[in-house]
Every structure is written in structure tokens, then in C-alpha cells.
Coordinates of C-alpha atoms in Angstrom, one line a residue:
X1 CA 13.5 19.0 14.0
X2 CA 14.5 18.3 17.8
X3 CA 12.8 21.7 18.7
X4 CA 10.0 20.5 16.7
X5 CA 9.4 17.1 18.5
X6 CA 10.4 18.5 21.4
X7 CA 7.1 20.6 22.0
X8 CA 4.8 17.8 21.3
X9 CA 2.8 17.1 23.9
X10 CA 0.0 15.5 21.4
X11 CA 0.3 11.9 20.0
X12 CA -2.2 9.5 18.0
X13 CA -2.4 5.9 19.0
X14 CA -1.3 5.1 15.4
X15 CA 1.9 7.1 15.0
X16 CA 2.7 5.0 18.4
X17 CA 1.7 2.0 16.9
X18 CA 4.0 2.9 14.2
X19 CA 7.1 3.3 16.2
X20 CA 7.0 0.8 17.7
X21 CA 6.5 -1.0 14.9
X22 CA 10.2 0.8 13.9
X23 CA 11.1 3.9 14.6
X24 CA 12.8 3.9 11.0
X25 CA 9.0 3.3 9.9
X26 CA 7.6 6.0 11.9
X27 CA 10.3 8.5 10.9
X28 CA 9.6 8.5 6.6
X29 CA 6.0 8.0 7.0
X30 CA 4.8 10.0 9.6
X31 CA 8.1 12.3 9.4
X32 CA 9.0 12.9 5.8
X33 CA 5.7 11.4 4.7
X34 CA 6.7 10.4 1.2
X35 CA 3.8 11.0 -1.9
X36 CA 3.4 8.7 -4.8
X37 CA 3.3 10.9 -8.1
X38 CA 0.3 9.1 -9.0
X39 CA -3.0 8.5 -7.1
X40 CA -3.7 5.1 -6.0
X41 CA -6.2 2.7 -5.6
X42 CA -4.7 1.0 -2.2
X43 CA -5.6 -0.2 0.3
X44 CA -5.6 2.8 2.7
X45 CA -8.7 4.3 -0.2
X46 CA -10.1 1.4 0.4
X47 CA -10.2 1.1 4.2
X48 CA -11.1 4.7 4.3
X49 CA -14.7 4.9 2.2
X50 CA -15.3 1.0 4.6
X51 CA -14.5 3.4 7.6
X52 CA -16.8 6.4 5.6
X53 CA -19.4 4.0 4.4
X54 CA -20.3 2.0 8.3
X55 CA -20.7 5.1 9.2
X56 CA -23.0 6.5 7.2
X57 CA -24.7 3.1 8.0
X58 CA -25.2 3.5 11.8
X59 CA -26.6 6.9 11.5
X60 CA -29.1 5.9 9.2
X61 CA -30.2 2.8 10.8
X62 CA -32.1 4.1 13.6
X63 CA -34.5 6.0 11.7
X64 CA -34.5 4.2 8.6
X65 CA -34.9 1.1 10.4
X66 CA -36.3 2.1 13.8
X67 CA -33.2 0.0 15.1
X68 CA -29.7 0.7 16.1
X69 CA -28.6 -3.1 15.5
X70 CA -29.3 -5.4 12.1
X71 CA -32.4 -7.6 13.7
X72 CA -33.2 -10.7 11.9
X73 CA -36.1 -9.9 10.1
X74 CA -35.3 -7.1 8.3
X75 CA -32.0 -7.6 7.4
X76 CA -33.3 -7.7 3.7
X77 CA -34.1 -4.0 4.2
X78 CA -30.8 -3.1 5.9
X79 CA -28.9 -4.8 3.1
X80 CA -30.9 -2.0 0.7
X81 CA -29.5 0.5 3.4
X82 CA -26.0 -0.5 3.8
X83 CA -25.7 -0.6 -0.5
X84 CA -27.5 3.9 -0.6
X85 CA -24.6 4.0 1.7
X86 CA -22.4 3.1 0.5
X87 CA -22.9 4.6 -3.3
X88 CA -22.8 8.2 -1.1
X89 CA -19.3 6.7 0.8
X90 CA -17.8 6.0 -3.6
X91 CA -20.2 9.7 -4.8
X92 CA -17.4 11.4 -2.3
X93 CA -14.2 10.0 -3.1
X94 CA -12.3 12.4 -5.1
X95 CA -9.6 10.6 -6.3
X96 CA -9.9 10.3 -10.0
X97 CA -10.0 6.6 -11.0
X98 CA -10.9 4.6 -13.7
X99 CA -13.8 2.8 -14.8
X100 CA -12.4 -0.6 -13.6
X101 CA -11.0 0.3 -10.9
X102 CA -13.9 2.3 -9.5
X103 CA -15.9 -1.0 -10.2
X104 CA -13.6 -3.7 -8.0
X105 CA -13.3 -1.2 -5.6
X106 CA -17.3 -1.4 -5.6
X107 CA -17.1 -4.9 -6.0
X108 CA -14.7 -5.8 -3.2
X109 CA -16.5 -3.6 -0.6
X110 CA -19.4 -4.4 -1.4
X111 CA -19.0 -8.0 -1.0
X112 CA -17.3 -7.5 2.5
X113 CA -19.9 -5.2 2.9
X114 CA -23.0 -7.2 2.7
X115 CA -21.6 -10.2 4.4
X116 CA -20.8 -8.0 7.3
X117 CA -24.3 -6.5 7.4
X118 CA -25.6 -10.1 7.9
X119 CA -23.7 -10.9 10.2
X120 CA -24.7 -8.3 12.3
X121 CA -28.2 -9.8 11.8
X122 CA -26.5 -13.5 13.0
X123 CA -24.4 -11.7 16.2
X124 CA -25.3 -13.5 19.1
X125 CA -23.8 -9.8 21.5
X126 CA -26.8 -8.5 23.6
X127 CA -24.7 -5.2 23.3
X128 CA -25.9 -2.5 21.1
X129 CA -23.8 0.1 19.2
X130 CA -24.7 3.6 20.5
X131 CA -20.8 5.7 19.3
X132 CA -18.9 6.3 16.2
X133 CA -16.8 8.6 15.0
X134 CA -15.8 9.2 18.1
X135 CA -12.7 11.1 18.9
X136 CA -11.0 11.8 20.8
X137 CA -7.6 14.8 22.4
X138 CA -9.1 16.5 19.6
X139 CA -10.4 20.5 19.2
X140 CA -13.1 19.1 16.6
X141 CA -13.3 16.3 19.9
X142 CA -16.9 16.9 21.6
X143 CA -15.8 19.3 24.4
X144 CA -15.2 16.4 27.3
X145 CA -12.7 14.3 24.8
X146 CA -10.6 17.3 23.6
X147 CA -8.3 16.6 26.4
X148 CA -7.6 13.4 25.3
X149 CA -6.2 10.4 27.5
X150 CA -3.5 11.1 29.8
X151 CA -0.5 9.3 29.3
X152 CA 1.2 10.2 32.6
X153 CA 5.1 12.6 31.9
X154 CA 2.6 15.5 30.5
X155 CA 2.2 13.5 27.5
X156 CA -1.8 13.3 25.9
X157 CA -2.7 10.3 23.3
X158 CA -5.2 11.5 20.6
X159 CA -7.1 9.2 18.2
X160 CA -10.7 7.7 17.1
X161 CA -12.5 4.8 17.4
X162 CA -15.0 3.8 15.2
X163 CA -17.8 2.0 17.2
X164 CA -18.6 1.6 20.8
X165 CA -21.4 -1.4 21.6
X166 CA -23.6 -0.3 24.8
X167 CA -25.0 -3.0 27.4
X168 CA -29.0 -2.0 27.0
X169 CA -29.7 -2.0 30.8
X170 CA -25.9 -1.1 32.4
X171 CA -22.7 1.7 31.3
X172 CA -20.7 -1.4 30.6
X173 CA -19.4 -1.8 26.7
X174 CA -16.5 -2.9 24.0
X175 CA -15.1 -1.2 21.2
X176 CA -14.4 -2.4 18.0
X177 CA -12.3 -1.6 15.0
X178 CA -12.5 -2.2 11.8
X179 CA -9.9 -3.3 9.8
X180 CA -10.6 -3.4 5.9
X181 CA -8.2 -6.0 5.7
X182 CA -8.4 -9.7 6.5
X183 CA -6.2 -9.8 10.1
X184 CA -7.1 -9.2 13.3
X185 CA -5.4 -9.3 16.9
X186 CA -5.9 -12.2 19.1
X187 CA -5.0 -11.1 23.0
X188 CA -1.9 -12.5 22.7
X189 CA -0.9 -11.1 19.6
X190 CA -2.4 -7.5 21.1
X191 CA 0.6 -7.7 23.9
X192 CA 3.6 -9.8 22.5
X193 CA 3.6 -7.4 19.3
X194 CA 2.9 -4.5 21.4
X195 CA -0.5 -3.2 19.3
X196 CA -1.5 -0.1 21.8
X197 CA -5.2 0.7 19.8
X198 CA -7.7 -1.7 21.9
X199 CA -5.7 -2.0 25.1
X200 CA -5.3 1.8 24.9
X201 CA -9.2 2.7 24.1
X202 CA -9.8 0.8 27.0
X203 CA -9.1 3.7 29.1
X204 CA -10.7 6.2 27.2
X205 CA -13.7 4.2 27.1
X206 CA -13.5 4.3 30.8
X207 CA -11.9 7.5 31.7
X208 CA -13.2 9.6 29.3
X209 CA -16.7 7.7 27.7
X210 CA -17.6 7.3 31.4
X211 CA -18.5 3.5 30.1
X212 CA -17.3 -0.5 31.8
X213 CA -15.5 -1.1 29.8
X214 CA -15.8 -5.4 29.2
X215 CA -12.9 -4.9 25.6
X216 CA -12.5 -4.4 22.5
X217 CA -12.1 -6.4 18.6
X218 CA -11.1 -5.5 15.8
X219 CA -13.4 -6.1 12.9
X220 CA -12.1 -8.1 9.5
X221 CA -14.1 -7.2 7.0
X222 CA -13.0 -9.3 5.1
X223 CA -11.5 -13.2 4.7
X224 CA -13.9 -14.7 7.5
X225 CA -14.6 -11.8 9.6
X226 CA -13.6 -13.1 13.0
X227 CA -13.2 -10.3 15.9
X228 CA -10.4 -11.2 18.2
X229 CA -9.0 -8.6 20.4
X230 CA -8.9 -9.0 24.4
X231 CA -12.2 -9.3 26.0
X232 CA -11.9 -10.0 30.7
X233 CA -13.2 -13.3 31.1
X234 CA -16.5 -12.2 34.0
X235 CA -18.3 -11.5 31.1
X236 CA -18.3 -14.2 28.9
X237 CA -21.6 -14.7 29.5
X238 CA -24.1 -12.4 29.7
X239 CA -22.2 -9.8 27.4
X240 CA -19.6 -10.5 25.7
X241 CA -20.4 -14.6 24.0
X242 CA -19.6 -16.6 20.7
X243 CA -15.9 -15.1 20.4
X244 CA -11.8 -16.9 20.6
X245 CA -11.8 -18.5 24.5
X246 CA -8.1 -17.7 24.2
X247 CA -9.3 -13.5 24.0
X248 CA -10.8 -14.1 27.7
X249 CA -8.2 -12.8 29.4
X250 CA -8.9 -12.7 33.9
X251 CA -9.2 -9.3 35.0
X252 CA -6.4 -8.8 36.7
X253 CA -4.0 -9.6 33.9
X254 CA -6.8 -7.3 31.5
X255 CA -5.7 -4.7 33.4
X256 CA -2.4 -4.7 33.5
X257 CA -2.1 -5.1 30.0
X258 CA -4.3 -2.3 29.4
X259 CA -1.6 -0.8 32.0
X260 CA 0.9 -1.8 30.6
X261 CA -0.6 -0.8 26.4
X262 CA 0.6 2.7 28.7
X263 CA 3.4 2.7 29.5
X264 CA 4.5 1.4 26.1
X265 CA 2.6 4.5 24.6
X266 CA 4.6 7.3 27.4
X267 CA 8.0 4.9 26.3
X268 CA 7.7 5.8 22.5
X269 CA 6.0 9.1 23.3
X270 CA 9.4 10.6 24.5
X271 CA 10.9 8.8 22.2
X272 CA 9.5 10.8 19.0
X273 CA 10.3 14.1 21.7
X274 CA 13.5 13.2 22.1
X275 CA 14.3 12.1 18.1
X276 CA 15.4 9.0 19.2
X277 CA 15.3 7.7 16.0
X278 CA 16.9 3.5 14.9
X279 CA 16.7 0.9 12.9
X280 CA 14.7 -0.8 15.0
X281 CA 12.5 -3.1 13.7
X282 CA 10.1 -5.4 15.6
X283 CA 11.5 -8.7 15.9
X284 CA 15.1 -7.9 14.7
X285 CA 14.3 -7.7 11.2
X286 CA 12.6 -6.0 8.9
X287 CA 9.5 -7.8 7.2
X288 CA 9.1 -8.9 3.8
X289 CA 5.8 -6.4 3.9
X290 CA 7.6 -2.4 4.8
X291 CA 8.1 -1.1 1.6
X292 CA 9.8 1.1 3.0
X293 CA 13.0 0.3 3.6
X294 CA 14.3 2.6 -0.1
X295 CA 14.0 5.5 1.8
X296 CA 15.5 4.6 4.9
X297 CA 18.2 2.8 3.0
X298 CA 18.7 -0.9 4.8
X299 CA 19.6 -4.5 3.3
X300 CA 17.1 -6.9 3.0
X301 CA 18.6 -10.4 3.7

């Protein structure tokens, strides 16, 4: 096992975040990879269907409605298109579900996705959604993105960006990461809780995609659906209006946080290579939401 780990040089951004949460959780989740006996309609499936639906929607939008974004005057047409995309995504689910499970999945997703369309129509942002499901560091990635993001020490990062919004008049943009639940991380919590994804995507946007990053946000699809993230303060007025004021940070602090994320990603990747697995939950104690504790056999308070 240690020999196999030492040979790894490419790491996915989500597994590095898992390592940051707790190396024991990473080991159980990513190496042992236990499965339930019966497939479940869980948050992972819900998120997968939501992502698939949104991808279909934005790819179809220019052809069906003649626009990259959702226009307020065409919102009803956009809602109908989203409904058709959700139907297609649900048809692609191969897991056996009862009629009640399928109906519950459909209705809960539709409630959130319909509200998402209206949010898009009401958005003040001048940026336009342009690229979707942008993978990097993988064989199936576009050729210019296959090399992945350089972390240093011969290590590279792989992943997939849900959506890139671009300024129609310049090579500037932001990344958006969809979250099927209610939660989204602020600029402060991204740094405090070692949420590496958005800061590292800034480097991917700049170094691989060739777009000047103005920031990145998490887009929760449930709850109040308020986007939070890490944004450059100098773009607040012209390109990024309407976000939470504490998520705008000065340029120097923005890039410092981004480069710190790269350093942390390299550190966690090196720990994986070394097989450095401990019981080290972030914050010092097991979070109540972690369901892996019976397998790592750590007593809970």
C-alpha cells in the first residue's frame, strides 16, 4: 500500500479537502471505500442529478432560447427548459427506486432548480455563464488542461469546475461550484476550515484556462440559496455586485489566500504519499456529522 501511495503524483481537490478534514476519514473514505449493501437515495445521488441537470440546461440554453444566461423576459421558457433537463437527468439514473423515492427526489430537486432559474433571471451580474464541467488533470480533459495544476515537488492537482462565468468584454471571470444542500463557505470559513477548492480553482482559471480570476463562489441550491465565496474587492462595483460584503477581500489578501491553499494542497498530497494517516480531525474532535467513526474505531464523546 505504501509503495502504491508513493507512486501517486496527481491528486483530486476533493480528496485533499477530505485529508484536511481528517486523515483517518480520508483513509476509510478514499482507500477502504466501503459501500452500503443497498443503494440509497442520498445526498450524493441528489447532487449528481442536480449537477447533470444544470449542465444540460446551460448547454441547451443558447440553442433553445438564444442566450447564454437566463433573461427576465424569458424566465417562463427557461423554467420549462429546466423541467425538461431534469426529466432527462432522472431518466439516466440507473439505481432502482420505489415510486415514492423517485417522486420525492423529483419534487425536492424541482423545487430547488425552479428557484435557481428565477435567481439567475434576477441576477445583477454582468458576467455570462460560458464553460461548464471543465475538467483538468485528467486524460479526458481538454488537451490544454490535461497537465493539471502544478502544486510543486512534482505533484499536480486534478478536478472539475462546475461553471465559469466570463466578462463579455474582457478575459476576466469567476468560478461557481454548485452545492445540492444549504451550506456555502464564506471567505473567512474558506481560510479557517481549509476549504481548498475555490482558492485552487483561481489558479486553474489563471494558469490553465487563461482567464483572470475575479473570485469564486459556492452556489447552494437549497435553503436561502445565497452564494458565498472568495471575491476580489477591486471588482465589487463593475463585475461582482450583490455578494456578501465580508466575502470581498483586498487583492493582496486574495492572492495570499490562494497561494496558501496551494501550499496546503501540496502538504496534504505529500502526507498521502507517505501514508501519514492519524486520527486528526480538524478542530480536534470528531464532528457529529461524520458517519465513519465505527470504522476508525474512535470513541465518541
